[in-house]
Every structure is written in structure tokens, then in C-alpha cells.
mmCIF file of C-alpha atoms in Angstrom:
data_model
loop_
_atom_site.group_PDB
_atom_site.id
_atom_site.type_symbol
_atom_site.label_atom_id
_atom_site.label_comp_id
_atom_site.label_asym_id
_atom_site.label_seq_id
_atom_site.Cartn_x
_atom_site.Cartn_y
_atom_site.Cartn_z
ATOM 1 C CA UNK D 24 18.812 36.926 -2.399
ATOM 2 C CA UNK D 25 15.240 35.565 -1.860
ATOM 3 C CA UNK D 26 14.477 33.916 -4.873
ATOM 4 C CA UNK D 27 18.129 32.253 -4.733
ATOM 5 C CA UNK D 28 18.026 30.662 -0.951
ATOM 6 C CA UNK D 29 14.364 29.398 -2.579
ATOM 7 C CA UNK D 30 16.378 27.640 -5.444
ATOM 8 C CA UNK D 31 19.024 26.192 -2.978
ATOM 9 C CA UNK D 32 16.898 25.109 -0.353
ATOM 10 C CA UNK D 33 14.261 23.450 -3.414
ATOM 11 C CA UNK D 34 17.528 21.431 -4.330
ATOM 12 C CA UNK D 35 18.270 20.700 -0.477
ATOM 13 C CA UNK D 36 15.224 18.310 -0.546
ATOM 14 C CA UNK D 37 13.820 18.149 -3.784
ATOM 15 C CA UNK D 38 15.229 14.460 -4.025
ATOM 16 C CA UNK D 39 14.861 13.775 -0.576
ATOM 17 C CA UNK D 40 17.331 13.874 1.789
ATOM 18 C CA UNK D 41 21.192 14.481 1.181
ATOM 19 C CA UNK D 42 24.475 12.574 2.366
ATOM 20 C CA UNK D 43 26.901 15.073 3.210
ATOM 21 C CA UNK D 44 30.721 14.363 4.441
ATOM 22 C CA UNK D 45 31.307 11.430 6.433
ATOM 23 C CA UNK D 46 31.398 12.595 10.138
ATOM 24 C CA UNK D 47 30.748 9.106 11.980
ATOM 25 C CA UNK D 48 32.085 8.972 15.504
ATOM 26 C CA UNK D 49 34.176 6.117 15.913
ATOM 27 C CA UNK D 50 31.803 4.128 13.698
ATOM 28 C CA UNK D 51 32.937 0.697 12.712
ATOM 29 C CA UNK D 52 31.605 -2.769 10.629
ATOM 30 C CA UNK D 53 29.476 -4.877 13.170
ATOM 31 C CA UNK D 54 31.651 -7.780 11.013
ATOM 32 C CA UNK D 55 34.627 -5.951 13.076
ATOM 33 C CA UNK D 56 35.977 -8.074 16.030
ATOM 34 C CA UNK D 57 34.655 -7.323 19.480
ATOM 35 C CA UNK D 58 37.745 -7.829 20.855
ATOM 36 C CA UNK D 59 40.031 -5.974 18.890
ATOM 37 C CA UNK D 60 40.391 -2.614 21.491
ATOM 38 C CA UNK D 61 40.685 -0.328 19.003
ATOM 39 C CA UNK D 62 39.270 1.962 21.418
ATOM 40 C CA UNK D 63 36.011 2.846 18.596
ATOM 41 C CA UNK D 64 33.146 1.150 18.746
ATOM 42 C CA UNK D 65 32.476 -2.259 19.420
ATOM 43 C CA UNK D 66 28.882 -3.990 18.180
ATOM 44 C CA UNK D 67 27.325 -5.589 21.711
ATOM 45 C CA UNK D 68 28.083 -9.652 21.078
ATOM 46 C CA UNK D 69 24.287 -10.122 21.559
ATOM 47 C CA UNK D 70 23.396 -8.142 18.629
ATOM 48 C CA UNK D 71 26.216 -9.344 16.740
ATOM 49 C CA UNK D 72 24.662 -12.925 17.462
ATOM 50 C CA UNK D 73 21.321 -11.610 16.113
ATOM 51 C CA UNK D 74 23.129 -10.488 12.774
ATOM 52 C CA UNK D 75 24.742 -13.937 12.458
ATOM 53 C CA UNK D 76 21.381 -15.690 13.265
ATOM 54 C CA UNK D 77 19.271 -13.946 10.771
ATOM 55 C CA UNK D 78 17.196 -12.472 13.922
ATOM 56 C CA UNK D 79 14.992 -9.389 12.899
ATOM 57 C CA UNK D 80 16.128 -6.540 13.834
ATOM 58 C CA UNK D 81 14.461 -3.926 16.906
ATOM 59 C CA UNK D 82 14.901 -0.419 16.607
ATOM 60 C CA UNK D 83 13.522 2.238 18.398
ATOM 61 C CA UNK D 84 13.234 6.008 17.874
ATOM 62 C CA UNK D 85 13.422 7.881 21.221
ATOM 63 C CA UNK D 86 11.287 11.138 20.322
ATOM 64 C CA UNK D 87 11.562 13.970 22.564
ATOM 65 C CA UNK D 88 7.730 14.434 22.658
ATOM 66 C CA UNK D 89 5.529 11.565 20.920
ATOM 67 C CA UNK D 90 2.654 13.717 21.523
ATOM 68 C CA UNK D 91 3.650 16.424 19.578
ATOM 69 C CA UNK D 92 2.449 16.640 15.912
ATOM 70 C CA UNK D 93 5.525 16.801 14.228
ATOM 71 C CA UNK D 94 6.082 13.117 16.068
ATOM 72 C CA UNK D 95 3.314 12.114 13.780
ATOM 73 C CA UNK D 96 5.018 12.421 10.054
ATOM 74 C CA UNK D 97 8.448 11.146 11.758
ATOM 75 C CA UNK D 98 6.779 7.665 12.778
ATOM 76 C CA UNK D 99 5.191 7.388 9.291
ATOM 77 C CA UNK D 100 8.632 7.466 7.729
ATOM 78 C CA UNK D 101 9.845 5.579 10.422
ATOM 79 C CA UNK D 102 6.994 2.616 9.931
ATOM 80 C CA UNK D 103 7.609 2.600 5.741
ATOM 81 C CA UNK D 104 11.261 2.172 6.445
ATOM 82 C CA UNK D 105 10.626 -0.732 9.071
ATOM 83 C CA UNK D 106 7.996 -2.240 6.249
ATOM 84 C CA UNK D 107 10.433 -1.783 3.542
ATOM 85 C CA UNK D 108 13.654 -3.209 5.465
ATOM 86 C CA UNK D 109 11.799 -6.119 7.363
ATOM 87 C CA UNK D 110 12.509 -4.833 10.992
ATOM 88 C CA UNK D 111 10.756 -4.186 14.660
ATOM 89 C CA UNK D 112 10.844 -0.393 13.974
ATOM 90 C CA UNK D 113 8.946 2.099 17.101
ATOM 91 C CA UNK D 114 8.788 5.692 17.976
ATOM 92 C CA UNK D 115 9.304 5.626 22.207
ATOM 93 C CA UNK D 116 9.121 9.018 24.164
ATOM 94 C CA UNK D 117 8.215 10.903 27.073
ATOM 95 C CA UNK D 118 4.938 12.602 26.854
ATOM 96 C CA UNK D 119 5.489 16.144 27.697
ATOM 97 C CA UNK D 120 9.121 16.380 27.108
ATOM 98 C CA UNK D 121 10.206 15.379 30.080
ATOM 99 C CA UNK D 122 14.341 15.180 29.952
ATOM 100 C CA UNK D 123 14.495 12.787 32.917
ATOM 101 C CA UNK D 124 11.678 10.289 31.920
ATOM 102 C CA UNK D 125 13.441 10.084 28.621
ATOM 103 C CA UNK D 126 16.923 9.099 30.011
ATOM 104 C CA UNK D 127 15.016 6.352 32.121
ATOM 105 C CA UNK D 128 13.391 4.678 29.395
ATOM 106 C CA UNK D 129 16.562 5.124 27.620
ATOM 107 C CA UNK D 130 18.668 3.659 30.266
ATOM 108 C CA UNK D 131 16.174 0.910 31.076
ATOM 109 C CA UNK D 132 16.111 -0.140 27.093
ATOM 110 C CA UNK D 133 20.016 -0.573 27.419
ATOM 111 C CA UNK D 134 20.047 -3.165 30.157
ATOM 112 C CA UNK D 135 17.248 -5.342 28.784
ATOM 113 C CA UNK D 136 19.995 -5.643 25.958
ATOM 114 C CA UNK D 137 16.974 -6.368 23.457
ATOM 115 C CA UNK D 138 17.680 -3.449 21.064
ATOM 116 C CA UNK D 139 19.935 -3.602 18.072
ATOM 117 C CA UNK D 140 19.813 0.109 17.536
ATOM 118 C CA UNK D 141 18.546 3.359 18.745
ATOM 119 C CA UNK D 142 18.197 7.059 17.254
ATOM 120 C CA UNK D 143 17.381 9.491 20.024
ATOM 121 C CA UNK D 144 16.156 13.118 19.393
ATOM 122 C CA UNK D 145 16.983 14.829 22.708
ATOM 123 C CA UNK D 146 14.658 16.595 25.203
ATOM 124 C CA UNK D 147 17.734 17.819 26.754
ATOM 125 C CA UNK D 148 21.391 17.963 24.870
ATOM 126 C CA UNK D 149 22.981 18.299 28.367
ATOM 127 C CA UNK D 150 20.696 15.618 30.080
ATOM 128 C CA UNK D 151 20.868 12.742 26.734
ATOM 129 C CA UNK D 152 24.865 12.927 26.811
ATOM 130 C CA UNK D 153 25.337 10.408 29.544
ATOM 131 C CA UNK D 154 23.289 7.734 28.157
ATOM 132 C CA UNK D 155 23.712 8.341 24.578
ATOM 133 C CA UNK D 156 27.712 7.376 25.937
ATOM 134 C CA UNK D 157 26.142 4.624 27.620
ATOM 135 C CA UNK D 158 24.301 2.832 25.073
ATOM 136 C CA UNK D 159 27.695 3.610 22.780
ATOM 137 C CA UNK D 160 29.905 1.810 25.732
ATOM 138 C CA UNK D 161 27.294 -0.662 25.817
ATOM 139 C CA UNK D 162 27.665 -1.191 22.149
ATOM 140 C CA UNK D 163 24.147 -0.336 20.786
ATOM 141 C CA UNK D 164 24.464 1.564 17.334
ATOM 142 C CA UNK D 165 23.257 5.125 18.434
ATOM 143 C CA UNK D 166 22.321 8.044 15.870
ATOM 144 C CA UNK D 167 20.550 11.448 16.843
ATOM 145 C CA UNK D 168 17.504 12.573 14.554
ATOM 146 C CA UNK D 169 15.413 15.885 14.462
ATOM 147 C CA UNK D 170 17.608 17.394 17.033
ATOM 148 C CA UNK D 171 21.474 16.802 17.049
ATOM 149 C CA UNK D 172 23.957 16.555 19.878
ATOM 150 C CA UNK D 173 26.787 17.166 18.570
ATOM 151 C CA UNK D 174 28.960 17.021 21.622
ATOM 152 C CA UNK D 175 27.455 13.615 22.651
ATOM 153 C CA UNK D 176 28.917 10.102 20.953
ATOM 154 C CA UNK D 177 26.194 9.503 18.773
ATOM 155 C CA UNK D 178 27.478 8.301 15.370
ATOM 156 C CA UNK D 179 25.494 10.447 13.012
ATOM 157 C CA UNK D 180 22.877 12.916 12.677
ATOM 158 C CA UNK D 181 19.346 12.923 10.805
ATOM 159 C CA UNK D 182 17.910 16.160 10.558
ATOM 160 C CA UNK D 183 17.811 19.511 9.037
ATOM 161 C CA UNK D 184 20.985 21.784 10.325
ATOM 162 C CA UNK D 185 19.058 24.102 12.719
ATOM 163 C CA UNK D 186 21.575 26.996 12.784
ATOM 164 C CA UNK D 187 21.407 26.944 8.961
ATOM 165 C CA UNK D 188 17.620 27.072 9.081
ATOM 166 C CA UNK D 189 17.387 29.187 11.337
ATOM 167 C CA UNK D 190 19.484 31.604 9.291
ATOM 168 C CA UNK D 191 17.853 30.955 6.013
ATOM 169 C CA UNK D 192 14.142 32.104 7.957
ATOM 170 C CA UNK D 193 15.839 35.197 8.752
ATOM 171 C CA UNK D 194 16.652 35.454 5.406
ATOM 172 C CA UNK D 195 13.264 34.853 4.317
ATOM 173 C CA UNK D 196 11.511 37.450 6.947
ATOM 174 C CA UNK D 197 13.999 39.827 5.413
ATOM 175 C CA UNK D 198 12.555 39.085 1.752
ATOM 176 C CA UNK D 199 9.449 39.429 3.137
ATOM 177 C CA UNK D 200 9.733 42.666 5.010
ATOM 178 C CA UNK D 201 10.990 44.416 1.696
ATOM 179 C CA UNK D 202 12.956 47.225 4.141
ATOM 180 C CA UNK D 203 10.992 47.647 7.126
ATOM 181 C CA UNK D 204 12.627 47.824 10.329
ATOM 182 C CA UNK D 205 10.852 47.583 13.697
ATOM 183 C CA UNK D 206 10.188 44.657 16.385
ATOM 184 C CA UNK D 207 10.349 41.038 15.395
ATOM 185 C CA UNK D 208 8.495 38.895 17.876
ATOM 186 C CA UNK D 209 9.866 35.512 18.188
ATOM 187 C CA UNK D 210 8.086 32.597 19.893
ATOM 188 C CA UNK D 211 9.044 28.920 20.701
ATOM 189 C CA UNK D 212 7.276 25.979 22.176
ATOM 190 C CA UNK D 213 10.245 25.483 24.374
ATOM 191 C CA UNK D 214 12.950 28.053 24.131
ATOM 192 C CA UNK D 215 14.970 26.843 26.846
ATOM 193 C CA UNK D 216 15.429 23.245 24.498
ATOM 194 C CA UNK D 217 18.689 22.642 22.571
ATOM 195 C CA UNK D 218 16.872 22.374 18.839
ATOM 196 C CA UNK D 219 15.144 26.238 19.841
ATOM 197 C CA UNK D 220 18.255 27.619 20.760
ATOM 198 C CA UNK D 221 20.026 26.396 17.967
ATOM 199 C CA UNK D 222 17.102 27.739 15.246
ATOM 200 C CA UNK D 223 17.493 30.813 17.364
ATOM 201 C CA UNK D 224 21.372 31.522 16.918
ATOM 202 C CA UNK D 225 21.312 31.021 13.420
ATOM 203 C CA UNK D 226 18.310 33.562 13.343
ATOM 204 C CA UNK D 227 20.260 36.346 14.944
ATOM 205 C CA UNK D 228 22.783 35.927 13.878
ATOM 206 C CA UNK D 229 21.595 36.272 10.147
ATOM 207 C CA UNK D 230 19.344 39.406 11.018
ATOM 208 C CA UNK D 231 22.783 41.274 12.761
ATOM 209 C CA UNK D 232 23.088 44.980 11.154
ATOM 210 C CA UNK D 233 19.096 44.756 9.361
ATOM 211 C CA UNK D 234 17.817 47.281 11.927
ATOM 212 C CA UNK D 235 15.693 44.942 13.351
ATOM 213 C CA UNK D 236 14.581 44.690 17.409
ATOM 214 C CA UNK D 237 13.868 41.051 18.222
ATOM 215 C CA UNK D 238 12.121 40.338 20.965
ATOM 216 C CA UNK D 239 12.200 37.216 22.448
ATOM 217 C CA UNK D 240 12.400 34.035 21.981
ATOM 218 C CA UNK D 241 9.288 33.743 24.241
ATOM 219 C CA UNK D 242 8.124 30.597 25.581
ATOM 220 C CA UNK D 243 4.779 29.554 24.909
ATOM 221 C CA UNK D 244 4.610 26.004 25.571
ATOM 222 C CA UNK D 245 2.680 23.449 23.606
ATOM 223 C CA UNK D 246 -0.633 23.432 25.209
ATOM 224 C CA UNK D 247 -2.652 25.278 22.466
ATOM 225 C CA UNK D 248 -4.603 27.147 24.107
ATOM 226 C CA UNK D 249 -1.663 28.184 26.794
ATOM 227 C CA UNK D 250 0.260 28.809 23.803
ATOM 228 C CA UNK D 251 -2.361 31.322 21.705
ATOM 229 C CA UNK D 252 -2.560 33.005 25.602
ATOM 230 C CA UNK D 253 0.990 33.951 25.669
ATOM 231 C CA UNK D 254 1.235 34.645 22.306
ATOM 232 C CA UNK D 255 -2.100 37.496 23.100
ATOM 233 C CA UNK D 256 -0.754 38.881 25.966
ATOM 234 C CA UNK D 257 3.171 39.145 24.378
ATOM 235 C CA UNK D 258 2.129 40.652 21.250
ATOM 236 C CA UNK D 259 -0.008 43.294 23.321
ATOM 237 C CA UNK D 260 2.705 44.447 25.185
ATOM 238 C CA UNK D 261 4.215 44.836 21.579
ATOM 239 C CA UNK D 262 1.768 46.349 20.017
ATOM 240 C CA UNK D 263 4.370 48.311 17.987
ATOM 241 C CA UNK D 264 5.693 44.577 16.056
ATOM 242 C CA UNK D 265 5.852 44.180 12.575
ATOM 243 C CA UNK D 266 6.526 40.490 12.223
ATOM 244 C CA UNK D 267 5.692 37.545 14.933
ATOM 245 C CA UNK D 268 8.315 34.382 14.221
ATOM 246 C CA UNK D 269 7.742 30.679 15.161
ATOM 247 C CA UNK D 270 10.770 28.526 15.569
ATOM 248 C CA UNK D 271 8.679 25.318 15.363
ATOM 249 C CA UNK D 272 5.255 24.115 14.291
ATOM 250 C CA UNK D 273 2.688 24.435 17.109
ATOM 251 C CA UNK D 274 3.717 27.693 18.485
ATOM 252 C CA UNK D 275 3.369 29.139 14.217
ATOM 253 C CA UNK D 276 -0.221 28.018 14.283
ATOM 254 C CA UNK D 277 -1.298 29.194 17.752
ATOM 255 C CA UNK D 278 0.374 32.786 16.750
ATOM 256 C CA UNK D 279 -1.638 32.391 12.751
ATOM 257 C CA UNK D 280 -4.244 31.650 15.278
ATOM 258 C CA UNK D 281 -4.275 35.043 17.453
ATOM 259 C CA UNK D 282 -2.709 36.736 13.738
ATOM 260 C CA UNK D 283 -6.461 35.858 12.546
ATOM 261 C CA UNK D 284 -8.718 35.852 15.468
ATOM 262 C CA UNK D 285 -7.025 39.536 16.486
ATOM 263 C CA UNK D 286 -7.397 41.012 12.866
ATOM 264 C CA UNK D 287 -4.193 41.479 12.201
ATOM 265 C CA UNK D 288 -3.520 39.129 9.761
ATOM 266 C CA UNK D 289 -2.215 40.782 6.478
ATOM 267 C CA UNK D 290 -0.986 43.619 9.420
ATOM 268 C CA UNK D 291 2.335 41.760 10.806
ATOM 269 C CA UNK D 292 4.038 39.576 8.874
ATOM 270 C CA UNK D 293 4.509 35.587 10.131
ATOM 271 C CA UNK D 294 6.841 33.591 9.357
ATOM 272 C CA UNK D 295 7.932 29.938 11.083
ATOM 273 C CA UNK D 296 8.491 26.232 10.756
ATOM 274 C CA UNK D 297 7.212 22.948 9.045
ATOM 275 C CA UNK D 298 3.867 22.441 7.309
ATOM 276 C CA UNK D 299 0.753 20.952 9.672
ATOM 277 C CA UNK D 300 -2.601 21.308 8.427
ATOM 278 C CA UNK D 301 -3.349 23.905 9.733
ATOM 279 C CA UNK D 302 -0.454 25.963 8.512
ATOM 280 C CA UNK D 303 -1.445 25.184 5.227
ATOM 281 C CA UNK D 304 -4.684 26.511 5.580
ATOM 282 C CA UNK D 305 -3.329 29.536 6.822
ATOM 283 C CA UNK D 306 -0.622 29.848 3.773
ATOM 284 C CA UNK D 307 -3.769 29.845 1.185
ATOM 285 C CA UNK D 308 -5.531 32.309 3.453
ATOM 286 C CA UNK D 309 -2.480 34.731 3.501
ATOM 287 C CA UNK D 310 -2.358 34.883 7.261
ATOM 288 C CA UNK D 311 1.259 33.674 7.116
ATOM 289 C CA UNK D 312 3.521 34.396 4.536
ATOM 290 C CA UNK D 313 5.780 31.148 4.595
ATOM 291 C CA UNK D 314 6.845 28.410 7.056
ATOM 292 C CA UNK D 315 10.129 25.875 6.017
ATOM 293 C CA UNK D 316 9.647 22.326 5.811
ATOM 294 C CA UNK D 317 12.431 19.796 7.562
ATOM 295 C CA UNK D 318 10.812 16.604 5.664
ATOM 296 C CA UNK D 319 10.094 15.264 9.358
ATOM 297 C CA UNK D 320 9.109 11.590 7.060
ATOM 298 C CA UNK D 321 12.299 11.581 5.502
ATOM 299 C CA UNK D 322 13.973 11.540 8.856
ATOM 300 C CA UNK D 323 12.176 8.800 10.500
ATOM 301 C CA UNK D 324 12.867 6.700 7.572
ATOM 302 C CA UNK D 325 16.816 7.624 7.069
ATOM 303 C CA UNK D 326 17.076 7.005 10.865
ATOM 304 C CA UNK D 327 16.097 3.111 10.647
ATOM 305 C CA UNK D 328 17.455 2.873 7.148
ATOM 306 C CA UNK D 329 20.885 4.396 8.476
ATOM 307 C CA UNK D 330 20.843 1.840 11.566
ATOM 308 C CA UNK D 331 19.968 -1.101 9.466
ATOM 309 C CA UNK D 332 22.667 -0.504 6.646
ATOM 310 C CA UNK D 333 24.931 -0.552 9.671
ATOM 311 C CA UNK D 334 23.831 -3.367 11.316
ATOM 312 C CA UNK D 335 23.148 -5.561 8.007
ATOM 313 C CA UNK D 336 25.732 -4.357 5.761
ATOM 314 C CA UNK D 337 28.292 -3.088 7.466
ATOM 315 C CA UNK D 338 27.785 0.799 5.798
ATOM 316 C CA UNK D 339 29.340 3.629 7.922
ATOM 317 C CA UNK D 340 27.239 5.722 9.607
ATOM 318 C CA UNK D 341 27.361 9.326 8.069
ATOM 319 C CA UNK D 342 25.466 12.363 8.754
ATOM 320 C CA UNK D 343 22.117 12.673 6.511
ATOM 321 C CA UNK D 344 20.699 16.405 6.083
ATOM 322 C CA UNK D 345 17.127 16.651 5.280
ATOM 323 C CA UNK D 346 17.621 20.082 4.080
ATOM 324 C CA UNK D 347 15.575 23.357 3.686
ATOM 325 C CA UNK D 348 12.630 23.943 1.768
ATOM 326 C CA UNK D 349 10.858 27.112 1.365
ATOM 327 C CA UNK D 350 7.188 26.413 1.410
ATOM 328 C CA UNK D 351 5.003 29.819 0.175
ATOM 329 C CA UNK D 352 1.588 30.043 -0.988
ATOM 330 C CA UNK D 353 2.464 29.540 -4.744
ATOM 331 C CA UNK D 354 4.283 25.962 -4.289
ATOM 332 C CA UNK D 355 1.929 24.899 -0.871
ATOM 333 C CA UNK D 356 0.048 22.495 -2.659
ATOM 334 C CA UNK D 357 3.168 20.259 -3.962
ATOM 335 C CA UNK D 358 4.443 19.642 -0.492
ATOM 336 C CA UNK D 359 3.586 16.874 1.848
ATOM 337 C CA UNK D 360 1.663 17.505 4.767
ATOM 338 C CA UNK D 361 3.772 17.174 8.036
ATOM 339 C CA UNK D 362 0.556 15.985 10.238
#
């Protein structure tokens, strides 16, 4: 079972990301008439009068935490797309992950009417759905990336499916535990976020009937050093746990962190998400035993590239999966650093 999620999830993202069935909301041709009252989408006249004039293009990518590392690979793609397709590309944000500060800035960027097109991963599913309607009544091209909203009008989705990857970790842990039952440990930077909870259904939903207790997920937060704290004084009330999971990036290294600083690295098995320096240093030092990649460059780059075919060429918006990829010890070293 192991060996053949490995061989789908290689082809997931091997060649980069992966159109997969239409499922645009509404979308339309920004050659479409305004005025027509279809009762879809209708392009804002202003940015229909910066298509006609040959204006360049402004896009921005509303990350739910710019100061996070993952933000870091996302704006690279991002800037090579905006390079490559001759447009005012930027990664916009609320330091801290702050729900409310993002739907201002949001909100705020929609009345200026000075953007042709925004992609939005949400701090909050619940708190983004207003305004992603908004800038979709207001007639500004709108796309999720990294986290989707399904429920909300965007018109398409960037991003790995976070149920499915959730499920194909617990897959993974299960290949990696060879039989054992026990506790599972499982840790998130913010477990109360949309993106966590969605990793974390797929998770449980893939370990039902393997004899496993999980415990958790338990929030750490993303302050590293808060983070490694939580993740000391959780795994010493379970002392007993034979793996500690990471549904993200910075709470995996803070727990390979206490996994090596505690001795018990080689002891419980770790498994978690996407592949920061520092996780790769901790793959070739067997203190984890894999993490999954979401190709976090890929998405910033499909998310202005999806926009601009939109806006330029009149493509329709569909969904864009960025897949799974297995990343072990053996293939760490032909995988792109997230960081």
C-alpha cells in the first residue's frame, strides 16, 4: 500500500501541478458583456477598460500569514509568474493570522477598485466568505490558493486537496509503524484554522479501525519556541506515544526539535508536512521519517498564471491540484526546498 500511494503521489506532482475537472463558479470571458444579467459573473468595467487599454495587470495574493515560512516559496512562484507574464504580481497578508485584519485589507483593496484580480488563502473560511462574495459582486476575478473555501464564491482553487493529504499521511504513518498500535500525538500550528481541520479529517478518518489512540490535534502556535514548549509538556503527559504528527511545517520542526533535543529521536516515529530546511536536515539525520510536499512555488505561480489567462485570454477558471508527494530520506535530495 506504501510503496503504491509513493508512486501515485510521485505522479501527482512530478510534472508540476495538475488540471483536474472544470469546477469554476459562475466563471465567465472578461470579453463577455457587463450587461448581459446572466446572473454569473460580470468583469468590473474598470478592469475590463484596463484589458482593452493594454494596462498591466495588478494582482495580489492575500496570504493568511506572510510571516510564516511556507509564505516564502509561495511568493517566489508567485514573483516568476508575474516576471514571466509581465504583471504587478504581490503577496499581501496579516502578520499573525489575524482573520479580521485580513478581511480589512481585503475589503479596503476592493473599493480602491485598482486590482484586476485577487487569490486569497483564508485565515478564517467562515470570516473570508463575505468578502470573497464581495470582491465577486464587485467583479474582481477571485481564486482561493493553499487553503480552499469551498463554500465561498471563489472561482477556483490552487492547492493540494487537504482531506486527501491528510489521508495519504495517515497512510504513510501506517507504513511506517509496520503494526504497532498505541498513541499518535498530533500537533498543529493552528488547529482551530479551516486548512488544519481539513488535514485533520482526512487523517482520521484514514486511521479508523488501525488500533490507533490519537491524541490531539494540539495547538502549538507558531512562535518557535512557544511551539517546542507545548510540544515538551504534551508529549510528557504522553509519555506512553509512539508517533508525534505535524499537520503543517513549523509545528514538524519544533516537534523534530524536542524529538532530538529529548533523545527520542529514532524512539517515536514523526511524520508531517512540507519540506523547510530544517526538515531536511532532520530527514538525513533520521529524526523524522517523512514529511509531504504541497509544491507551495507551484501554487503561487498557478494562482497569477490562472488570473491572468482569465483576464488576458478569456480561459475559464478551473481548479489546479498541486498534488502529493512523498518526500523520505532516499528521494530528499531531488526535491525543492520549501524555504
Amino acid at each position: 500500500m506504501r510503496s503504491s500511494l509513493r508512486r501515485r503521489a510521485a505522479v501527482a506532482t512530478a510534472l508540476g501541478a495538475a488540471l483536474f475537472a472544470s469546477t469554476a463558479c459562475g466563471a465567465v470571458s472578461p470579453a463577455n458583456d457587463p450587461a448581459s444579467g446572466d446572473g454569473g459573473f460580470q468583469l468590473a468595467g474598470y478592469i475590463q477598460e484596463a484589458i482593452d487599454n493594454g494596462d498591466q495587470l495588478t494582482i495580489r495574493l492575500s496570504y493568511h500569514d506572510p510571516s510564516l515560512a511556507f509564505a516564502v516559496p509561495i511568493r517566489e512562484g508567485m514573483d516568476r509568474a508575474a516576471a514571466e507574464l509581465g504583471v504587478d504580481a504581490q503577496m499581501i497578508g496579516p502578520a499573525g493570522g489575524s482573520a479580521a485584519d485580513q478581511v480589512a485589507e481585503l475589503q479596503t483593496l476592493i473599493n480602491q477598485q485598482r486590482i484586476h484580480g485577487l487569490a486569497v488563502s483564508s485565515a478564517s473560511n467562515d470570516a473570508l466568505m463575505p468578502v470573497i462574495a464581495q470582491a465577486y459582486d464587485a467583479g474582481i476575478p477571485i481564486i482561493s490558493f493553499n487553503t480552499n473555501n469551498p463554500d465561498s464564491q471563489q472561482m477556483g482553487f490552487v492547492g493540494q486537496d487537504l482531506v486527501a493529504s491528510g489521508a495519504a499521511l495517515a497512510e504513510e504513518l501506517l507504513g511506517v509503524l509496520d503494526g504497532q498500535t498505541g498513541k499518535v500525538v498530533v500537533v498543529s500550528v493552528d488547529s482551530g484554522a479551516g486548512w488544519s481541520n481539513d488535514r485533520f479529517s482526512g487523517f482520521e478518518s484514514a486511521l479508523d479501525g488501525a488500533g490507533l489512540e490519537i491524541v490531539g490535534p494540539v495547538n502549538t502556535g507558531n512562535e518557535p519556541s512557544a511551539a517546542y514548549n507545548t510540544i515538551e509538556s504534551t508529549m510528557a503527559a504522553q509519555s506512553d506515544a509512539i508517533a508525534l504528527v505535524s499537520l503543517d511545517c513549523c509545528s514538524f520542526t519544533a516537534g523534530a526539535t524536542w524529538l532530538q533535543q529529548s533523545g527520542n529521536a529514532g524512539k517515536i516515529h514523526s511524520v508531517g508536512f512540507d519540506v523547510q530546511p530544517q526538515t531536511v536536515e532532520y530527514l538525513n539525520d533520521g529524526v523524522v521519517d517523512l514529511t509531504i510536499s504541497q509544491a507551495p512555488a507551484e501554487q503561487g505561480y498557478q494562482a497569477v498564471k490562472l488570473l491572468v489567462d482569465f483576464l488576458v485570454d478569456g480561459t475559464e477558471i478551473s481548479d489546479v491540484d498541486t498534488g502529493v508527494l512523498v518526500v523520505t530520506p532516499d528521494n530528499v535530495d531531488d526535491v525543492p526546498v520549501e524555504g
